[in-house]
Amino acid sequence: MARAKEPTFRESVDIMFARAVALMDLPPGLEEKIRVCNATYTVRFGVRMRGEIKTFTGYRAVHSEHMEPVKGGIRFALGVNQDEVEALAALMTYKCALVEAPYGGSKGGLCIDPRAYDDEEMERITRRFAYELIKRDLINPSQNVPAPDMGTGEREMAWIADQYQRMNTTDINGNACVTGKPVNAGGIQGRTEATGRGVQYALQEFFRHPQDIKAAGLSGTLDGKRVIVQGLGNVGYHAAHFLSTEDGAKVTAVIERDGAVSNDAGLDIDALRGWIIENGGVKGFPDATYEADGSKLLEAECDILIPAALEGVIHMDNAAKVSAPLIIEAANGPITAGADEILRAKGCVIIPDMYANAGGVTVSYFEWVKNLSHIRFGRMQRRQEENRHQLIVDELERISTDSSINWTLSPDFKTKYLRGAGELELVRSGLDDTMRAAYNDMANVWRNRDDVPDLRTAAYLVAIDKVANSYRAKGL
Ligand code: GLU
């Protein structure tokens, strides 16, 4: 029997999209209008360095402009290509719709190995790429707002924001042209941790629903659950850190570029992160077993598997061997459409990327709003809130003294209650609320419709429906 062919990332997104629209009743033509990528701009530019002119290729794809600006990260990686950027842009459209971030979908990428250049060279390359996009309004606070993605972070975002402001000196909203900036350059508290934090909130919400826990063949809470994380970059690190330090989960293995380390008693994630930064890989990390073929650990026994790096790491050749009953896609597209089918047939529950990693764009939304309103969240209310809480505490203490009832407020309660929320608390609260609401929108469709086999199809249904309604409202 001929073996089925492994779909590409782009094909995977299209297959998953098609599976969902087959269950919908969209007017003729609207399905195609939503599916196709509206435009992709390719740029090739030269930068003079090391005694020659080096030519780089970059992309910015705009998938859907049913809402503007369009939103999505810029990735710096050698494997970047047009198909990948377009698939990622499509995912951004659905992701934003699902979590109600008021944007269309976009994505950018530059073919480059960022580790091959020093800081000064990276700055020149990033600014030059940004220049090409800015002059075509492919970076613009009201039209297209990038953010960090693989290979980029707040440093690159600060360069892009500065480049935009140099080219648009009278735009008072210039800082809102990009999100994920450093806090001291117009960023927001909690953006760096946001995607990993969102993964934690997604799992916390999953574990609030007994029927969903049961569907995965699990029981109990996050406490004591064995977790395997693939990729200890920004997303994987924060997810692993929060789950192990705040929810009692045990990270039993971490898979990285140079192999994997495991320890059934749980790894110390912060120590491991420090080790990777110092030694360039996981090999040699004390108190752990090293395995050079890291991908083997994707198949190891655990309760929750978190692929948090590249797309396509779970494919048709290894899917049948993956034993995790619950997978949460912290990366974009880590499971191919072929693997998805194999896993579903085995009863594995997959919390899909479109929802699971939406914490990043959610906090990007908060940052953009902060930039447009030119004021930090909580600045007006915090002390007033504290004063009102102080009034209650004073009153309670007065009553207890006057009535000679023998009780006092515990100091811990007082400290917690008296502290008004700062920006970080507000960002986390907004993110938690978003992740809870989106989970229930998606999970209700999964639970209530017999023709919806999994959370991914449910997520696509909710997202496509929102995009379709927005096109309908526009009279398209
Ligand atoms: N690159 C992130 C993602 O894939 C964040 C996008 C954004 O914040 O605009 O969701």
GROMACS .gro file of C-alpha atoms and ligand atoms in nm:
model
  486
    1MET     CA    1   0.000   0.000   0.000
    2ALA     CA    2   0.136   0.343  -0.094
    3ARG     CA    3   0.227   0.546   0.211
    4ALA     CA    4   0.040   0.873   0.256
    5LYS     CA    5   0.261   1.177   0.191
    6GLU     CA    6   0.354   1.406   0.478
    7PRO     CA    7   0.175   1.738   0.425
    8THR     CA    8   0.382   2.056   0.438
    9PHE     CA    9   0.309   2.314   0.709
   10ARG     CA   10   0.108   2.522   0.462
   11GLU     CA   11  -0.087   2.215   0.347
   12SER     CA   12  -0.147   2.117   0.709
   13VAL     CA   13  -0.308   2.454   0.784
   14ASP     CA   14  -0.522   2.425   0.469
   15ILE     CA   15  -0.630   2.068   0.554
   16MET     CA   16  -0.728   2.169   0.906
   17PHE     CA   17  -0.914   2.473   0.771
   18ALA     CA   18  -1.097   2.256   0.515
   19ARG     CA   19  -1.199   2.007   0.783
   20ALA     CA   20  -1.368   2.287   0.976
   21VAL     CA   21  -1.541   2.465   0.684
   22ALA     CA   22  -1.689   2.132   0.574
   23LEU     CA   23  -1.895   2.154   0.894
   24MET     CA   24  -2.006   2.511   0.828
   25ASP     CA   25  -2.260   2.669   0.603
   26LEU     CA   26  -2.067   2.955   0.444
   27PRO     CA   27  -2.201   3.149   0.144
   28PRO     CA   28  -2.039   3.043  -0.187
   29GLY     CA   29  -1.694   3.191  -0.234
   30LEU     CA   30  -1.654   3.315   0.121
   31GLU     CA   31  -1.459   3.006   0.222
   32GLU     CA   32  -1.197   3.079  -0.043
   33LYS     CA   33  -1.189   3.451   0.041
   34ILE     CA   34  -1.111   3.366   0.403
   35ARG     CA   35  -0.859   3.088   0.325
   36VAL     CA   36  -0.632   3.267   0.078
   37CYS     CA   37  -0.347   3.493   0.181
   38ASN     CA   38  -0.428   3.845   0.055
   39ALA     CA   39  -0.074   3.955  -0.027
   40THR     CA   40   0.288   3.867   0.035
   41TYR     CA   41   0.568   4.113  -0.014
   42THR     CA   42   0.917   3.976  -0.080
   43VAL     CA   43   1.215   4.199  -0.024
   44ARG     CA   44   1.577   4.142  -0.120
   45PHE     CA   45   1.820   4.396   0.015
   46GLY     CA   46   2.194   4.434   0.048
   47VAL     CA   47   2.390   4.529   0.359
   48ARG     CA   48   2.757   4.618   0.334
   49MET     CA   49   2.954   4.420   0.591
   50ARG     CA   50   3.277   4.229   0.632
   51GLY     CA   51   3.420   4.382   0.314
   52GLU     CA   52   3.133   4.278   0.084
   53ILE     CA   53   2.764   4.336   0.019
   54LYS     CA   54   2.550   4.060   0.165
   55THR     CA   55   2.203   4.011   0.019
   56PHE     CA   56   1.916   3.904   0.245
   57THR     CA   57   1.564   3.785   0.161
   58GLY     CA   58   1.265   3.872   0.378
   59TYR     CA   59   0.886   3.851   0.364
   60ARG     CA   60   0.576   4.010   0.511
   61ALA     CA   61   0.254   3.824   0.436
   62VAL     CA   62  -0.089   3.974   0.499
   63HIS     CA   63  -0.345   3.697   0.527
   64SER     CA   64  -0.669   3.876   0.610
   65GLU     CA   65  -0.757   4.243   0.645
   66HIS     CA   66  -1.111   4.193   0.773
   67MET     CA   67  -0.982   4.397   1.069
   68GLU     CA   68  -0.694   4.641   1.068
   69PRO     CA   69  -0.421   4.670   1.167
   70VAL     CA   70  -0.305   4.322   1.082
   71LYS     CA   71  -0.085   4.155   1.343
   72GLY     CA   72   0.184   3.890   1.364
   73GLY     CA   73   0.547   3.835   1.451
   74ILE     CA   74   0.867   3.865   1.252
   75ARG     CA   75   1.080   3.551   1.253
   76PHE     CA   76   1.456   3.539   1.193
   77ALA     CA   77   1.556   3.187   1.087
   78LEU     CA   78   1.738   3.017   0.803
   79GLY     CA   79   1.436   2.806   0.708
   80VAL     CA   80   1.202   3.104   0.651
   81ASN     CA   81   1.023   3.085   0.316
   82GLN     CA   82   0.709   3.226   0.157
   83ASP     CA   83   0.493   2.919   0.221
   84GLU     CA   84   0.586   2.913   0.589
   85VAL     CA   85   0.523   3.285   0.638
   86GLU     CA   86   0.184   3.258   0.464
   87ALA     CA   87   0.079   2.959   0.677
   88LEU     CA   88   0.183   3.147   0.991
   89ALA     CA   89  -0.007   3.458   0.876
   90ALA     CA   90  -0.322   3.248   0.829
   91LEU     CA   91  -0.283   3.109   1.181
   92MET     CA   92  -0.257   3.468   1.310
   93THR     CA   93  -0.594   3.556   1.153
   94TYR     CA   94  -0.764   3.266   1.330
   95LYS     CA   95  -0.571   3.315   1.654
   96CYS     CA   96  -0.669   3.683   1.679
   97ALA     CA   97  -1.032   3.601   1.600
   98LEU     CA   98  -1.044   3.326   1.863
   99VAL     CA   99  -0.908   3.542   2.147
  100GLU     CA  100  -1.087   3.854   2.025
  101ALA     CA  101  -0.778   4.061   1.959
  102PRO     CA  102  -0.911   4.314   1.707
  103TYR     CA  103  -0.671   4.239   1.424
  104GLY     CA  104  -0.633   4.068   1.089
  105GLY     CA  105  -0.350   3.821   1.045
  106SER     CA  106   0.002   3.881   0.918
  107LYS     CA  107   0.351   3.737   0.958
  108GLY     CA  108   0.702   3.829   0.855
  109GLY     CA  109   1.030   3.652   0.824
  110LEU     CA  110   1.393   3.705   0.731
  111CYS     CA  111   1.615   3.420   0.606
  112ILE     CA  112   1.907   3.455   0.842
  113ASP     CA  113   2.093   3.270   1.114
  114PRO     CA  114   2.092   3.542   1.381
  115ARG     CA  115   2.372   3.367   1.570
  116ALA     CA  116   2.609   3.421   1.278
  117TYR     CA  117   2.619   3.801   1.325
  118ASP     CA  118   2.727   4.032   1.604
  119ASP     CA  119   2.496   4.289   1.769
  120GLU     CA  120   2.602   4.579   1.552
  121GLU     CA  121   2.554   4.376   1.232
  122MET     CA  122   2.213   4.251   1.349
  123GLU     CA  123   2.105   4.607   1.419
  124ARG     CA  124   2.201   4.721   1.068
  125ILE     CA  125   2.026   4.422   0.906
  126THR     CA  126   1.710   4.464   1.118
  127ARG     CA  127   1.688   4.838   1.054
  128ARG     CA  128   1.736   4.787   0.680
  129PHE     CA  129   1.464   4.519   0.668
  130ALA     CA  130   1.235   4.743   0.875
  131TYR     CA  131   1.304   5.036   0.640
  132GLU     CA  132   1.186   4.830   0.341
  133LEU     CA  133   0.865   4.732   0.519
  134ILE     CA  134   0.796   5.075   0.675
  135LYS     CA  135   0.816   5.263   0.345
  136ARG     CA  136   0.543   5.033   0.209
  137ASP     CA  137   0.321   5.066   0.521
  138LEU     CA  138   0.391   4.702   0.603
  139ILE     CA  139   0.489   4.832   0.945
  140ASN     CA  140   0.247   5.098   1.064
  141PRO     CA  141   0.047   5.147   1.387
  142SER     CA  142  -0.286   5.153   1.204
  143GLN     CA  143  -0.212   4.901   0.929
  144ASN     CA  144   0.042   4.638   1.023
  145VAL     CA  145   0.195   4.579   1.365
  146PRO     CA  146   0.472   4.316   1.397
  147ALA     CA  147   0.595   4.151   1.718
  148PRO     CA  148   0.868   3.907   1.821
  149ASP     CA  149   0.872   3.550   1.696
  150MET     CA  150   1.139   3.282   1.665
  151GLY     CA  151   1.487   3.441   1.656
  152THR     CA  152   1.367   3.790   1.749
  153GLY     CA  153   1.293   3.959   2.081
  154GLU     CA  154   1.258   4.296   2.246
  155ARG     CA  155   1.594   4.415   2.116
  156GLU     CA  156   1.484   4.383   1.750
  157MET     CA  157   1.145   4.538   1.830
  158ALA     CA  158   1.316   4.843   1.984
  159TRP     CA  159   1.524   4.888   1.666
  160ILE     CA  160   1.211   4.857   1.448
  161ALA     CA  161   1.017   5.110   1.660
  162ASP     CA  162   1.307   5.354   1.648
  163GLN     CA  163   1.343   5.309   1.272
  164TYR     CA  164   0.972   5.382   1.225
  165GLN     CA  165   0.995   5.693   1.439
  166ARG     CA  166   1.297   5.821   1.245
  167MET     CA  167   1.098   5.783   0.923
  168ASN     CA  168   0.771   5.924   1.068
  169THR     CA  169   0.883   6.196   1.303
  170THR     CA  170   0.538   6.355   1.344
  171ASP     CA  171   0.341   6.036   1.409
  172ILE     CA  172   0.236   6.068   1.773
  173ASN     CA  173   0.139   5.700   1.777
  174GLY     CA  174   0.468   5.582   1.632
  175ASN     CA  175   0.549   5.356   1.927
  176ALA     CA  176   0.240   5.147   1.848
  177CYS     CA  177   0.397   5.034   1.517
  178VAL     CA  178   0.536   4.722   1.680
  179THR     CA  179   0.477   4.530   2.005
  180GLY     CA  180   0.709   4.330   2.228
  181LYS     CA  181   0.932   4.633   2.291
  182PRO     CA  182   1.143   4.663   2.608
  183VAL     CA  183   0.944   4.817   2.895
  184ASN     CA  184   1.172   5.122   2.899
  185ALA     CA  185   1.107   5.180   2.528
  186GLY     CA  186   0.727   5.174   2.523
  187GLY     CA  187   0.674   4.805   2.601
  188ILE     CA  188   0.445   4.656   2.862
  189GLN     CA  189   0.515   4.450   3.174
  190GLY     CA  190   0.450   4.082   3.119
  191ARG     CA  191   0.492   4.072   2.740
  192THR     CA  192   0.807   3.859   2.745
  193GLU     CA  193   0.647   3.593   2.965
  194ALA     CA  194   0.309   3.623   2.790
  195THR     CA  195   0.309   3.324   2.555
  196GLY     CA  196   0.442   3.083   2.820
  197ARG     CA  197   0.208   3.234   3.078
  198GLY     CA  198  -0.078   3.182   2.833
  199VAL     CA  199   0.016   2.813   2.803
  200GLN     CA  200  -0.004   2.787   3.183
  201TYR     CA  201  -0.344   2.961   3.195
  202ALA     CA  202  -0.468   2.736   2.912
  203LEU     CA  203  -0.371   2.424   3.108
  204GLN     CA  204  -0.519   2.563   3.430
  205GLU     CA  205  -0.849   2.616   3.247
  206PHE     CA  206  -0.836   2.270   3.090
  207PHE     CA  207  -0.794   2.119   3.437
  208ARG     CA  208  -1.105   2.305   3.560
  209HIS     CA  209  -1.324   2.084   3.340
  210PRO     CA  210  -1.360   1.726   3.463
  211GLN     CA  211  -1.511   1.597   3.136
  212ASP     CA  212  -1.217   1.734   2.936
  213ILE     CA  213  -0.962   1.586   3.178
  214LYS     CA  214  -1.145   1.254   3.144
  215ALA     CA  215  -1.144   1.276   2.764
  216ALA     CA  216  -0.764   1.282   2.783
  217GLY     CA  217  -0.766   0.980   3.014
  218LEU     CA  218  -0.623   1.188   3.298
  219SER     CA  219  -0.749   1.273   3.644
  220GLY     CA  220  -0.685   1.523   3.921
  221THR     CA  221  -0.517   1.859   3.881
  222LEU     CA  222  -0.192   1.994   3.739
  223ASP     CA  223  -0.025   1.911   4.068
  224GLY     CA  224   0.221   1.626   4.020
  225LYS     CA  225   0.164   1.595   3.645
  226ARG     CA  226   0.470   1.484   3.445
  227VAL     CA  227   0.548   1.730   3.169
  228ILE     CA  228   0.791   1.704   2.876
  229VAL     CA  229   0.892   2.029   2.707
  230GLN     CA  230   1.048   2.050   2.364
  231GLY     CA  231   1.243   2.374   2.323
  232LEU     CA  232   1.348   2.585   2.621
  233GLY     CA  233   1.334   2.918   2.435
  234ASN     CA  234   1.122   3.209   2.553
  235VAL     CA  235   0.790   3.023   2.529
  236GLY     CA  236   0.904   2.681   2.652
  237TYR     CA  237   1.105   2.828   2.938
  238HIS     CA  238   0.825   3.044   3.075
  239ALA     CA  239   0.565   2.766   3.044
  240ALA     CA  240   0.796   2.516   3.217
  241HIS     CA  241   0.900   2.767   3.483
  242PHE     CA  242   0.545   2.868   3.580
  243LEU     CA  243   0.402   2.515   3.566
  244SER     CA  244   0.678   2.377   3.787
  245THR     CA  245   0.704   2.664   4.036
  246GLU     CA  246   0.336   2.760   4.067
  247ASP     CA  247   0.122   2.456   3.977
  248GLY     CA  248   0.323   2.168   4.120
  249ALA     CA  249   0.384   2.005   3.782
  250LYS     CA  250   0.709   1.811   3.732
  251VAL     CA  251   0.908   1.878   3.416
  252THR     CA  252   1.057   1.532   3.367
  253ALA     CA  253   1.237   1.600   3.036
  254VAL     CA  254   1.351   1.892   2.824
  255ILE     CA  255   1.443   1.847   2.460
  256GLU     CA  256   1.682   2.099   2.307
  257ARG     CA  257   1.894   2.141   1.993
  258ASP     CA  258   2.183   1.925   2.118
  259GLY     CA  259   1.977   1.646   2.278
  260ALA     CA  260   1.754   1.595   2.579
  261VAL     CA  261   1.790   1.574   2.956
  262SER     CA  262   1.550   1.393   3.184
  263ASN     CA  263   1.490   1.327   3.551
  264ASP     CA  264   1.178   1.152   3.678
  265ALA     CA  265   1.185   1.356   3.998
  266GLY     CA  266   1.157   1.678   3.793
  267LEU     CA  267   1.420   1.913   3.650
  268ASP     CA  268   1.512   2.249   3.801
  269ILE     CA  269   1.406   2.465   3.505
  270ASP     CA  270   1.585   2.783   3.609
  271ALA     CA  271   1.909   2.597   3.671
  272LEU     CA  272   1.874   2.426   3.333
  273ARG     CA  273   1.807   2.753   3.154
  274GLY     CA  274   2.119   2.901   3.316
  275TRP     CA  275   2.318   2.593   3.211
  276ILE     CA  276   2.204   2.625   2.847
  277ILE     CA  277   2.297   2.994   2.837
  278GLU     CA  278   2.642   2.918   2.980
  279ASN     CA  279   2.721   2.598   2.789
  280GLY     CA  280   2.523   2.637   2.468
  281GLY     CA  281   2.321   2.318   2.523
  282VAL     CA  282   2.174   2.074   2.774
  283LYS     CA  283   2.457   1.820   2.762
  284GLY     CA  284   2.635   1.775   3.095
  285PHE     CA  285   2.354   1.923   3.306
  286PRO     CA  286   2.397   1.773   3.655
  287ASP     CA  287   2.134   1.545   3.812
  288ALA     CA  288   1.988   1.442   3.477
  289THR     CA  289   2.021   1.169   3.217
  290TYR     CA  290   2.146   1.292   2.881
  291GLU     CA  291   2.019   1.153   2.550
  292ALA     CA  292   2.188   1.270   2.229
  293ASP     CA  293   1.887   1.184   2.013
  294GLY     CA  294   1.648   1.431   2.174
  295SER     CA  295   1.351   1.343   1.952
  296LYS     CA  296   1.326   1.005   2.132
  297LEU     CA  297   1.200   1.190   2.437
  298LEU     CA  298   0.896   1.313   2.241
  299GLU     CA  299   0.783   0.952   2.271
  300ALA     CA  300   0.859   0.911   2.643
  301GLU     CA  301   0.590   0.848   2.905
  302CYS     CA  302   0.439   1.164   3.050
  303ASP     CA  303   0.103   1.327   3.117
  304ILE     CA  304   0.150   1.644   2.913
  305LEU     CA  305   0.374   1.708   2.614
  306ILE     CA  306   0.455   2.070   2.527
  307PRO     CA  307   0.616   2.117   2.186
  308ALA     CA  308   0.743   2.476   2.210
  309ALA     CA  309   0.987   2.512   1.923
  310LEU     CA  310   0.955   2.442   1.553
  311GLU     CA  311   0.668   2.336   1.331
  312GLY     CA  312   0.633   1.976   1.212
  313VAL     CA  313   0.821   1.804   1.498
  314ILE     CA  314   0.542   1.548   1.541
  315HIS     CA  315   0.491   1.393   1.202
  316MET     CA  316   0.360   1.075   1.042
  317ASP     CA  317   0.676   0.880   1.129
  318ASN     CA  318   0.675   0.941   1.504
  319ALA     CA  319   0.309   1.023   1.585
  320ALA     CA  320   0.211   0.662   1.656
  321LYS     CA  321   0.494   0.636   1.910
  322VAL     CA  322   0.403   0.952   2.100
  323SER     CA  323   0.253   0.832   2.427
  324ALA     CA  324   0.140   1.160   2.586
  325PRO     CA  325  -0.239   1.162   2.641
  326LEU     CA  326  -0.245   1.543   2.631
  327ILE     CA  327  -0.043   1.769   2.400
  328ILE     CA  328  -0.050   2.146   2.418
  329GLU     CA  329   0.094   2.320   2.110
  330ALA     CA  330   0.299   2.608   2.248
  331ALA     CA  331   0.474   2.641   1.909
  332ASN     CA  332   0.292   2.718   1.586
  333GLY     CA  333   0.217   2.406   1.382
  334PRO     CA  334   0.426   2.148   1.573
  335ILE     CA  335   0.192   1.864   1.467
  336THR     CA  336   0.143   1.799   1.095
  337ALA     CA  337  -0.209   1.729   0.967
  338GLY     CA  338  -0.108   1.365   0.907
  339ALA     CA  339   0.021   1.325   1.262
  340ASP     CA  340  -0.286   1.498   1.399
  341GLU     CA  341  -0.505   1.226   1.252
  342ILE     CA  342  -0.289   0.946   1.395
  343LEU     CA  343  -0.289   1.106   1.741
  344ARG     CA  344  -0.663   1.166   1.740
  345ALA     CA  345  -0.727   0.804   1.645
  346LYS     CA  346  -0.527   0.706   1.954
  347GLY     CA  347  -0.747   0.926   2.174
  348CYS     CA  348  -0.483   1.190   2.240
  349VAL     CA  349  -0.628   1.532   2.327
  350ILE     CA  350  -0.453   1.822   2.153
  351ILE     CA  351  -0.491   2.181   2.275
  352PRO     CA  352  -0.427   2.357   1.944
  353ASP     CA  353  -0.166   2.625   1.872
  354MET     CA  354  -0.424   2.878   1.760
  355TYR     CA  355  -0.549   2.888   2.117
  356ALA     CA  356  -0.256   2.758   2.322
  357ASN     CA  357   0.003   3.016   2.215
  358ALA     CA  358  -0.235   3.312   2.181
  359GLY     CA  359  -0.102   3.467   2.503
  360GLY     CA  360   0.166   3.649   2.306
  361VAL     CA  361  -0.067   3.834   2.075
  362THR     CA  362  -0.312   3.898   2.358
  363VAL     CA  363  -0.052   4.091   2.558
  364SER     CA  364   0.066   4.253   2.233
  365TYR     CA  365  -0.289   4.387   2.208
  366PHE     CA  366  -0.259   4.534   2.558
  367GLU     CA  367   0.074   4.693   2.467
  368TRP     CA  368  -0.068   4.846   2.149
  369VAL     CA  369  -0.363   4.992   2.346
  370LYS     CA  370  -0.118   5.126   2.606
  371ASN     CA  371   0.087   5.293   2.332
  372LEU     CA  372  -0.221   5.449   2.172
  373SER     CA  373  -0.354   5.575   2.504
  374HIS     CA  374  -0.009   5.700   2.608
  375ILE     CA  375  -0.058   5.593   2.968
  376ARG     CA  376   0.048   5.293   3.171
  377PHE     CA  377  -0.231   5.060   3.287
  378GLY     CA  378  -0.323   5.123   3.651
  379ARG     CA  379  -0.162   5.466   3.674
  380MET     CA  380  -0.488   5.647   3.747
  381GLN     CA  381  -0.659   5.387   3.970
  382ARG     CA  382  -0.391   5.219   4.177
  383ARG     CA  383  -0.358   5.457   4.474
  384GLN     CA  384  -0.728   5.532   4.479
  385GLU     CA  385  -0.798   5.158   4.499
  386GLU     CA  386  -0.543   5.127   4.780
  387ASN     CA  387  -0.704   5.416   4.971
  388ARG     CA  388  -1.049   5.259   4.950
  389HIS     CA  389  -0.914   4.926   5.070
  390GLN     CA  390  -0.738   5.104   5.357
  391LEU     CA  391  -1.074   5.255   5.458
  392ILE     CA  392  -1.227   4.908   5.494
  393VAL     CA  393  -0.929   4.771   5.687
  394ASP     CA  394  -0.932   5.074   5.923
  395GLU     CA  395  -1.304   5.036   5.978
  396LEU     CA  396  -1.278   4.663   6.052
  397GLU     CA  397  -0.997   4.726   6.298
  398ARG     CA  398  -1.197   5.004   6.468
  399ILE     CA  399  -1.498   4.773   6.508
  400SER     CA  400  -1.282   4.500   6.657
  401THR     CA  401  -1.128   4.745   6.909
  402ASP     CA  402  -1.456   4.916   6.999
  403SER     CA  403  -1.655   4.598   7.046
  404SER     CA  404  -1.373   4.425   7.230
  405ILE     CA  405  -1.424   4.118   7.012
  406ASN     CA  406  -1.096   3.937   7.009
  407TRP     CA  407  -1.000   3.914   6.644
  408THR     CA  408  -0.743   4.069   6.410
  409LEU     CA  409  -0.681   4.070   6.039
  410SER     CA  410  -0.392   3.846   5.943
  411PRO     CA  411  -0.089   4.049   5.825
  412ASP     CA  412  -0.075   3.844   5.503
  413PHE     CA  413  -0.436   3.936   5.420
  414LYS     CA  414  -0.366   4.301   5.491
  415THR     CA  415  -0.057   4.319   5.269
  416LYS     CA  416  -0.231   4.145   4.982
  417TYR     CA  417  -0.558   4.330   5.013
  418LEU     CA  418  -0.405   4.673   5.053
  419ARG     CA  419  -0.187   4.650   4.743
  420GLY     CA  420  -0.354   4.807   4.438
  421ALA     CA  421  -0.296   4.636   4.105
  422GLY     CA  422   0.002   4.754   3.901
  423GLU     CA  423   0.054   4.700   3.531
  424LEU     CA  424   0.188   4.344   3.563
  425GLU     CA  425  -0.108   4.227   3.773
  426LEU     CA  426  -0.352   4.387   3.530
  427VAL     CA  427  -0.182   4.232   3.227
  428ARG     CA  428  -0.190   3.888   3.389
  429SER     CA  429  -0.553   3.933   3.487
  430GLY     CA  430  -0.647   4.037   3.131
  431LEU     CA  431  -0.454   3.744   2.987
  432ASP     CA  432  -0.607   3.493   3.228
  433ASP     CA  433  -0.956   3.620   3.149
  434THR     CA  434  -0.887   3.598   2.774
  435MET     CA  435  -0.750   3.243   2.794
  436ARG     CA  436  -1.044   3.125   3.008
  437ALA     CA  437  -1.306   3.280   2.777
  438ALA     CA  438  -1.147   3.153   2.455
  439TYR     CA  439  -1.108   2.802   2.601
  440ASN     CA  440  -1.476   2.786   2.680
  441ASP     CA  441  -1.582   2.923   2.338
  442MET     CA  442  -1.373   2.648   2.178
  443ALA     CA  443  -1.447   2.364   2.422
  444ASN     CA  444  -1.824   2.424   2.420
  445VAL     CA  445  -1.830   2.356   2.046
  446TRP     CA  446  -1.622   2.040   2.097
  447ARG     CA  447  -1.848   1.913   2.375
  448ASN     CA  448  -2.182   2.006   2.225
  449ARG     CA  449  -2.146   1.908   1.860
  450ASP     CA  450  -2.120   1.540   1.771
  451ASP     CA  451  -1.970   1.622   1.431
  452VAL     CA  452  -1.678   1.813   1.589
  453PRO     CA  453  -1.413   1.556   1.676
  454ASP     CA  454  -1.151   1.767   1.849
  455LEU     CA  455  -1.051   2.101   1.999
  456ARG     CA  456  -0.862   2.208   1.686
  457THR     CA  457  -1.167   2.176   1.460
  458ALA     CA  458  -1.370   2.355   1.728
  459ALA     CA  459  -1.114   2.638   1.742
  460TYR     CA  460  -1.120   2.677   1.364
  461LEU     CA  461  -1.502   2.678   1.367
  462VAL     CA  462  -1.520   2.956   1.626
  463ALA     CA  463  -1.248   3.161   1.454
  464ILE     CA  464  -1.375   3.121   1.097
  465ASP     CA  465  -1.726   3.207   1.210
  466LYS     CA  466  -1.601   3.533   1.361
  467VAL     CA  467  -1.402   3.623   1.048
  468ALA     CA  468  -1.702   3.532   0.826
  469ASN     CA  469  -1.933   3.752   1.035
  470SER     CA  470  -1.696   4.039   1.001
  471TYR     CA  471  -1.687   3.998   0.619
  472ARG     CA  472  -2.068   3.970   0.614
  473ALA     CA  473  -2.103   4.288   0.818
  474LYS     CA  474  -1.886   4.467   0.565
  475GLY     CA  475  -2.120   4.353   0.289
  476LEU     CA  476  -1.855   4.138   0.120
  477GLU     N1  477   0.473   3.579   1.717
  477GLU     C1  478   0.369   3.560   1.811
  477GLU     C2  479   0.265   3.463   1.759
  477GLU     O1  480   0.293   3.381   1.676
  477GLU     C3  481   0.311   3.693   1.858
  477GLU     C4  482   0.243   3.773   1.754
  477GLU     C5  483   0.204   3.912   1.801
  477GLU     O2  484   0.215   3.941   1.917
  477GLU     O3  485   0.160   3.990   1.714
  477GLU     O4  486   0.155   3.458   1.805
   0.00000   0.00000   0.00000
